[in-house]
Amino acid sequence: MRYVIIGAGAVGGTIGVRLGEAGRDVTLVARGAHLDALRERGLTLRTPDGTVTSRLPAVAGPDGRPLPADTVLVLTVKSQDTRAALATWVDTPVEGGGTAGERLPVVLAQNGVANEPAALRLFARVHPVCVWLPATHLEPGVVVANGYPHPGMLHLGRYPSGADDTSRAVAADLTAAGFVAPVRDDVMRWKYGKLLANLGNGLQALLGPEVPEPLAARVRAEGEEALAAAGIAHTTRAEEDAERGDRVGHRPVDGEERAGGSTWQSLARGAGSAEADHLNGEIVLLGRLHGVPTPANAAVQTAVRRAVRERIPAGGFPLAELEKLVG
C-alpha cells in the first residue's frame, strides 16, 4: 500500500518517517514553512535512539492526477482542520475510475471523536485510530518523538464498529515500522477513553505543567458524567495502563523531556487555532444534549479560544481568570 500522510506534524511526521524507514511508499502533505523545509531538507525525526532525516516526497495537496488504487489516506491534522482536509481530497480521481471518497480508505489518526462522523459523510471506508504517540512539532522540518521503546501505540478499527482486512494490513505495516498496533472491533471505545485523557490538554496549554489537581479532576469528572448520561462506553485508566504497560513510555531526546501536548504546541507555535472545541467541546455538547452541567470544560473552551485570539503564550493564561470562568 501507498500512504499519503495528510498533516505531517508531530503524529503524522513520526508515522510517515517510520513507515518510510520500513520501506513503505510514503508521501507527506504539509503547508507553509513546514512544507518548504520538507522539500528543501527533508523531515528530521529526533528520537531517544538518535536522529534520522528522511527525504520523502512532500506536497501541498492533490495535483490533479489519479491516485493509485492501493493508496491509503492517513489524516493526522488537528480536528478543527478535518473538514477542510476531507473536502480537499474526497473528489480526487483514482486509477481505474471513481474517487477517493468512493474507493480509498481514510485512516483517522487524530484526537477527538468528531472526525469519524465527519469523514463518513464523504468517505465510504473510514478507519479510526486511537493515538498514543508522544511527539512534538514546533520547528519547520523537525519532529521530536519521545516514545520508548516503541514510538507509539495505535489502536485501529473500522467506523462505526468492527475491523477488516484494511485495518489488519495497515496495522501490519505500522508494526513493521516499530509501532504497537492492535486491531480493535471496539476502537471507538478506546477513542472515548483517550478523549477523557485529552480533556487536560487545554489546561496544560493554558497553565503549563503545574495544573491544579482539583481542576484537572473536575474537568475529567464532567467528561465521565457526560459520557455516562449519553450511554457511551469508554476504556478506564486501569485498562489503558495495563495495555500500554512498559511498551510506550517517555524518554528524553537530547536531554530534553517533551515540552507539552498537542494543544500546548498549537499555542506555542501561534498556529491560529486549537482543538479544545473538539475535545472539551465534545463534552460540553454531550452535556447540553443530556442535561449534564459541564462548566469547567466550557471554561477551558472559552479560555483556549481567547488565548489563540490574543496570542497568549502557552502556559501564560492567568489561573485566577480561568477559575473565574469555571465559577
Short mmCIF file of C-alpha atoms in Angstrom, two decimals:
data_model
loop_
_atom_site.label_atom_id
_atom_site.label_comp_id
_atom_site.label_asym_id
_atom_site.label_seq_id
_atom_site.Cartn_x
_atom_site.Cartn_y
_atom_site.Cartn_z
CA MET A 1 0.00 0.00 0.00
CA ARG A 2 1.00 3.61 -0.59
CA TYR A 3 0.48 6.07 2.25
CA VAL A 4 -0.41 9.75 1.93
CA ILE A 5 0.07 11.43 5.33
CA ILE A 6 -2.22 14.45 5.39
CA GLY A 7 -0.70 16.67 8.06
CA ALA A 8 2.99 15.82 8.58
CA GLY A 9 3.28 17.34 12.06
CA ALA A 10 4.07 15.58 15.35
CA VAL A 11 1.92 12.48 14.82
CA GLY A 12 1.90 12.45 11.02
CA GLY A 13 5.61 13.14 10.74
CA THR A 14 6.50 10.35 13.15
CA ILE A 15 4.25 7.85 11.38
CA GLY A 16 5.45 8.94 7.94
CA VAL A 17 9.16 8.74 8.68
CA ARG A 18 8.82 5.38 10.46
CA LEU A 19 6.81 3.90 7.58
CA GLY A 20 9.32 5.26 5.09
CA GLU A 21 12.24 3.83 7.04
CA ALA A 22 10.42 0.47 6.97
CA GLY A 23 10.39 0.57 3.17
CA ARG A 24 6.79 1.69 2.63
CA ASP A 25 5.79 4.18 -0.07
CA VAL A 26 5.02 7.44 1.75
CA THR A 27 4.07 10.95 0.63
CA LEU A 28 3.82 13.77 3.17
CA VAL A 29 1.27 16.58 2.92
CA ALA A 30 2.11 19.86 4.64
CA ARG A 31 1.84 23.61 4.18
CA GLY A 32 3.73 26.86 4.65
CA ALA A 33 7.24 26.92 6.08
CA HIS A 34 6.99 23.27 7.11
CA LEU A 35 6.33 22.20 3.52
CA ASP A 36 9.22 24.35 2.30
CA ALA A 37 11.54 22.70 4.82
CA LEU A 38 10.40 19.19 3.86
CA ARG A 39 11.11 19.91 0.21
CA GLU A 40 14.46 21.59 0.86
CA ARG A 41 15.94 19.49 3.67
CA GLY A 42 13.62 16.55 4.33
CA LEU A 43 11.91 15.70 7.62
CA THR A 44 14.20 15.27 10.61
CA LEU A 45 12.87 12.90 13.28
CA ARG A 46 14.64 13.09 16.64
CA THR A 47 14.10 10.14 18.99
CA PRO A 48 15.65 8.69 22.17
CA ASP A 49 17.65 6.33 19.93
CA GLY A 50 19.02 9.01 17.61
CA THR A 51 18.14 11.24 14.68
CA VAL A 52 17.15 10.40 11.12
CA THR A 53 16.34 12.70 8.21
CA SER A 54 14.01 11.32 5.52
CA ARG A 55 13.71 12.86 2.06
CA LEU A 56 10.14 11.74 1.45
CA PRO A 57 8.02 13.30 -1.31
CA ALA A 58 6.19 16.34 0.08
CA VAL A 59 3.16 18.04 -1.48
CA ALA A 60 0.61 20.70 -0.59
CA GLY A 61 -2.38 18.66 -1.78
CA PRO A 62 -3.74 16.69 -4.75
CA ASP A 63 -2.10 17.56 -8.06
CA GLY A 64 -4.98 16.53 -10.33
CA ARG A 65 -3.50 13.17 -11.29
CA PRO A 66 -5.36 9.99 -10.28
CA LEU A 67 -4.20 8.33 -7.09
CA PRO A 68 -3.08 4.70 -7.31
CA ALA A 69 -5.87 2.33 -6.24
CA ASP A 70 -3.74 0.96 -3.38
CA THR A 71 -3.41 4.38 -1.71
CA VAL A 72 -4.29 4.82 1.97
CA LEU A 73 -5.04 8.37 3.10
CA VAL A 74 -3.89 8.96 6.69
CA LEU A 75 -5.44 12.06 8.24
CA THR A 76 -3.31 13.49 11.06
CA VAL A 77 -4.37 17.14 11.07
CA LYS A 78 -5.94 18.66 14.19
CA SER A 79 -9.70 18.15 14.44
CA GLN A 80 -10.51 21.78 13.59
CA ASP A 81 -8.86 21.23 10.19
CA THR A 82 -10.57 17.92 9.41
CA ARG A 83 -13.47 19.15 7.30
CA ALA A 84 -11.22 21.22 5.03
CA ALA A 85 -8.79 18.33 4.59
CA LEU A 86 -11.57 15.84 3.77
CA ALA A 87 -13.09 18.26 1.26
CA THR A 88 -9.69 18.71 -0.40
CA TRP A 89 -9.17 15.00 -1.02
CA VAL A 90 -12.64 13.44 -1.36
CA ASP A 91 -13.11 14.05 -5.09
CA THR A 92 -9.56 13.20 -6.14
CA PRO A 93 -9.76 10.68 -9.01
CA VAL A 94 -8.46 7.15 -8.53
CA GLU A 95 -6.80 4.99 -11.18
CA GLY A 96 -9.37 2.67 -12.72
CA GLY A 97 -12.26 5.05 -12.04
CA GLY A 98 -14.11 6.56 -9.13
CA THR A 99 -12.93 8.98 -6.47
CA ALA A 100 -11.02 8.80 -3.22
CA GLY A 101 -14.24 9.16 -1.27
CA GLU A 102 -15.78 6.23 -3.09
CA ARG A 103 -12.83 3.86 -3.19
CA LEU A 104 -9.96 4.66 -0.85
CA PRO A 105 -9.67 4.07 2.90
CA VAL A 106 -9.13 7.11 5.10
CA VAL A 107 -7.33 6.40 8.38
CA LEU A 108 -8.01 8.96 11.13
CA ALA A 109 -5.01 9.15 13.47
CA GLN A 110 -6.40 12.08 15.44
CA ASN A 111 -7.56 13.10 18.90
CA GLY A 112 -11.28 13.56 19.48
CA VAL A 113 -14.31 11.66 18.23
CA ALA A 114 -15.95 14.15 15.86
CA ASN A 115 -13.68 13.30 12.93
CA GLU A 116 -15.20 9.89 12.24
CA PRO A 117 -18.79 11.01 11.52
CA ALA A 118 -17.43 13.94 9.51
CA ALA A 119 -15.36 11.54 7.40
CA LEU A 120 -18.21 9.06 6.93
CA ARG A 121 -20.28 11.80 5.28
CA LEU A 122 -17.72 11.86 2.46
CA PHE A 123 -15.70 8.62 2.56
CA ALA A 124 -17.16 5.12 2.39
CA ARG A 125 -14.19 3.49 4.15
CA VAL A 126 -13.34 5.13 7.48
CA HIS A 127 -10.76 3.68 9.89
CA PRO A 128 -10.37 5.29 13.32
CA VAL A 129 -7.10 5.18 15.23
CA CYS A 130 -6.69 5.72 18.97
CA VAL A 131 -3.36 7.54 19.11
CA TRP A 132 -0.90 7.17 21.98
CA LEU A 133 2.18 8.81 20.47
CA PRO A 134 4.16 11.39 22.46
CA ALA A 135 5.70 13.70 19.88
CA THR A 136 6.28 17.41 19.35
CA HIS A 137 6.40 19.64 16.28
CA LEU A 138 7.48 23.24 16.89
CA GLU A 139 10.10 23.86 14.20
CA PRO A 140 9.64 23.56 10.41
CA GLY A 141 11.09 20.31 9.15
CA VAL A 142 11.63 18.80 12.62
CA VAL A 143 9.61 16.38 14.77
CA VAL A 144 10.71 15.14 18.20
CA ALA A 145 9.27 11.75 19.24
CA ASN A 146 9.80 10.77 22.90
CA GLY A 147 8.08 7.37 22.80
CA TYR A 148 10.20 4.44 24.01
CA PRO A 149 10.86 1.56 23.46
CA HIS A 150 8.13 1.85 20.81
CA PRO A 151 7.37 5.27 19.30
CA GLY A 152 3.65 4.86 19.93
CA MET A 153 0.63 2.63 20.27
CA LEU A 154 -2.00 2.96 17.54
CA HIS A 155 -5.28 1.05 18.01
CA LEU A 156 -7.02 0.56 14.64
CA GLY A 157 -10.51 -0.46 13.57
CA ARG A 158 -13.38 0.41 11.26
CA TYR A 159 -16.06 3.03 11.79
CA PRO A 160 -18.69 2.79 13.15
CA SER A 161 -17.53 -0.58 14.52
CA GLY A 162 -15.60 -3.71 13.70
CA ALA A 163 -12.39 -4.20 11.73
CA ASP A 164 -11.50 -5.52 8.29
CA ASP A 165 -8.62 -6.60 6.06
CA THR A 166 -7.55 -2.99 5.53
CA SER A 167 -7.37 -2.44 9.29
CA ARG A 168 -5.18 -5.52 9.61
CA ALA A 169 -2.96 -4.61 6.64
CA VAL A 170 -2.33 -1.08 7.93
CA ALA A 171 -1.68 -2.47 11.41
CA ALA A 172 0.88 -4.89 9.94
CA ASP A 173 2.73 -2.05 8.21
CA LEU A 174 2.71 0.04 11.39
CA THR A 175 4.03 -2.93 13.35
CA ALA A 176 6.83 -3.35 10.82
CA ALA A 177 7.59 0.36 11.34
CA GLY A 178 8.08 -0.17 15.08
CA PHE A 179 4.67 0.79 16.47
CA VAL A 180 2.40 -1.28 18.67
CA ALA A 181 -0.74 -1.54 16.53
CA PRO A 182 -3.61 -3.60 17.98
CA VAL A 183 -6.68 -4.13 15.80
CA ARG A 184 -9.89 -3.46 17.74
CA ASP A 185 -13.52 -4.17 16.91
CA ASP A 186 -14.38 -1.52 19.54
CA VAL A 187 -11.81 1.11 18.60
CA MET A 188 -14.22 3.97 19.35
CA ARG A 189 -14.45 2.82 22.97
CA TRP A 190 -10.69 3.35 23.15
CA LYS A 191 -11.00 6.73 21.45
CA TYR A 192 -13.58 7.88 24.00
CA GLY A 193 -11.19 6.80 26.76
CA LYS A 194 -8.45 8.84 25.08
CA LEU A 195 -10.87 11.77 24.83
CA LEU A 196 -11.20 11.80 28.61
CA ALA A 197 -7.42 11.92 28.93
CA ASN A 198 -7.22 14.70 26.32
CA LEU A 199 -9.58 16.93 28.32
CA GLY A 200 -6.48 18.03 30.22
CA ASN A 201 -4.72 19.20 27.05
CA GLY A 202 -6.36 22.60 27.19
CA LEU A 203 -5.50 23.05 30.87
CA GLN A 204 -1.85 22.30 30.17
CA ALA A 205 -1.84 24.68 27.20
CA LEU A 206 -3.31 27.44 29.35
CA LEU A 207 -1.46 26.94 32.62
CA GLY A 208 1.68 24.97 31.78
CA PRO A 209 2.78 21.79 33.58
CA GLU A 210 1.56 22.88 37.03
CA VAL A 211 -2.19 22.30 36.63
CA PRO A 212 -4.06 22.21 39.97
CA GLU A 213 -5.19 18.64 40.55
CA PRO A 214 -8.73 19.58 41.70
CA LEU A 215 -9.29 21.47 38.44
CA ALA A 216 -7.97 18.61 36.30
CA ALA A 217 -10.13 16.14 38.25
CA ARG A 218 -13.22 18.29 37.77
CA VAL A 219 -12.71 18.52 34.02
CA ARG A 220 -12.39 14.74 33.75
CA ALA A 221 -15.31 14.06 36.11
CA GLU A 222 -17.58 16.19 33.94
CA GLY A 223 -16.45 14.15 30.94
CA GLU A 224 -17.21 10.86 32.63
CA GLU A 225 -20.63 12.09 33.72
CA ALA A 226 -21.49 13.31 30.22
CA LEU A 227 -20.43 10.03 28.61
CA ALA A 228 -22.43 8.06 31.17
CA ALA A 229 -25.54 10.16 30.54
CA ALA A 230 -25.14 9.60 26.80
CA GLY A 231 -24.66 5.85 27.26
CA ILE A 232 -21.23 5.93 25.60
CA ALA A 233 -18.73 3.25 26.65
CA HIS A 234 -15.08 4.10 27.20
CA THR A 235 -11.92 2.46 28.44
CA THR A 236 -10.76 3.03 32.00
CA ARG A 237 -7.42 4.38 33.16
CA ALA A 238 -6.53 0.98 34.60
CA GLU A 239 -7.34 -0.75 31.31
CA GLU A 240 -5.26 1.75 29.36
CA ASP A 241 -2.30 1.50 31.75
CA ALA A 242 -2.38 -2.29 31.52
CA GLU A 243 -2.48 -2.13 27.71
CA ARG A 244 0.44 0.30 27.47
CA GLY A 245 2.50 -1.40 30.15
CA ASP A 246 6.14 -0.64 29.53
CA ARG A 247 5.78 -0.67 25.75
CA VAL A 248 5.24 3.08 25.22
CA GLY A 249 6.87 5.30 27.79
CA HIS A 250 8.56 8.70 27.61
CA ARG A 251 12.30 9.23 27.39
CA PRO A 252 14.27 12.45 26.94
CA VAL A 253 15.55 13.33 23.49
CA ASP A 254 18.96 15.01 23.56
CA GLY A 255 18.47 15.52 27.28
CA GLU A 256 15.08 17.21 26.95
CA GLU A 257 11.69 15.96 28.11
CA ARG A 258 8.60 16.51 25.98
CA ALA A 259 7.59 20.15 26.29
CA GLY A 260 3.82 19.78 26.03
CA GLY A 261 0.84 18.09 24.39
CA SER A 262 -0.92 18.86 21.14
CA THR A 263 -2.93 21.89 22.32
CA TRP A 264 0.11 23.35 24.08
CA GLN A 265 2.04 23.02 20.82
CA SER A 266 -0.65 24.92 18.90
CA LEU A 267 -0.34 27.87 21.29
CA ALA A 268 3.45 27.63 21.35
CA ARG A 269 3.60 27.78 17.54
CA GLY A 270 1.00 30.53 17.31
CA ALA A 271 -0.91 28.26 14.94
CA GLY A 272 -4.03 30.46 14.91
CA SER A 273 -6.36 27.69 16.07
CA ALA A 274 -6.53 24.94 18.69
CA GLU A 275 -8.53 21.76 19.21
CA ALA A 276 -10.28 22.46 22.54
CA ASP A 277 -13.65 22.93 20.82
CA HIS A 278 -13.36 19.31 19.60
CA LEU A 279 -12.09 17.89 22.91
CA ASN A 280 -13.62 19.78 25.83
CA GLY A 281 -16.29 20.93 23.39
CA GLU A 282 -17.36 17.34 22.78
CA ILE A 283 -18.14 17.02 26.50
CA VAL A 284 -19.97 20.34 26.51
CA LEU A 285 -22.05 19.16 23.55
CA LEU A 286 -22.95 15.87 25.23
CA GLY A 287 -23.71 17.67 28.49
CA ARG A 288 -26.11 20.03 26.77
CA LEU A 289 -27.79 17.16 24.92
CA HIS A 290 -28.26 15.07 28.06
CA GLY A 291 -28.72 17.61 30.82
CA VAL A 292 -25.29 17.34 32.47
CA PRO A 293 -23.63 20.60 33.60
CA THR A 294 -20.09 20.98 32.22
CA PRO A 295 -18.91 24.45 33.34
CA ALA A 296 -15.23 23.51 33.70
CA ASN A 297 -14.99 22.14 30.16
CA ALA A 298 -16.88 25.13 28.78
CA ALA A 299 -14.45 27.43 30.60
CA VAL A 300 -11.47 25.65 29.04
CA GLN A 301 -13.01 26.12 25.59
CA THR A 302 -13.55 29.82 26.19
CA ALA A 303 -10.09 30.36 27.62
CA VAL A 304 -8.29 28.50 24.83
CA ARG A 305 -10.15 30.50 22.18
CA ARG A 306 -9.13 33.68 23.98
CA ALA A 307 -5.51 32.51 24.22
CA VAL A 308 -5.48 31.86 20.46
CA ARG A 309 -7.18 35.17 19.66
CA GLU A 310 -4.99 37.28 21.94
CA ARG A 311 -1.82 35.27 21.28
CA ILE A 312 -1.35 34.50 24.95
CA PRO A 313 1.73 32.25 25.10
CA ALA A 314 1.46 28.60 26.05
CA GLY A 315 1.28 28.33 29.83
CA GLY A 316 0.62 32.06 30.23
CA PHE A 317 -3.11 32.20 30.97
CA PRO A 318 -3.81 33.55 34.49
CA LEU A 319 -5.13 30.80 36.78
CA ALA A 320 -7.39 33.25 38.62
CA GLU A 321 -9.12 34.19 35.36
CA LEU A 322 -9.65 30.56 34.43
CA GLU A 323 -11.09 29.80 37.87
CA LYS A 324 -13.43 32.78 37.49
CA LEU A 325 -14.65 31.37 34.18
CA VAL A 326 -15.27 27.98 35.78
CA GLY A 327 -17.29 29.64 38.55
#
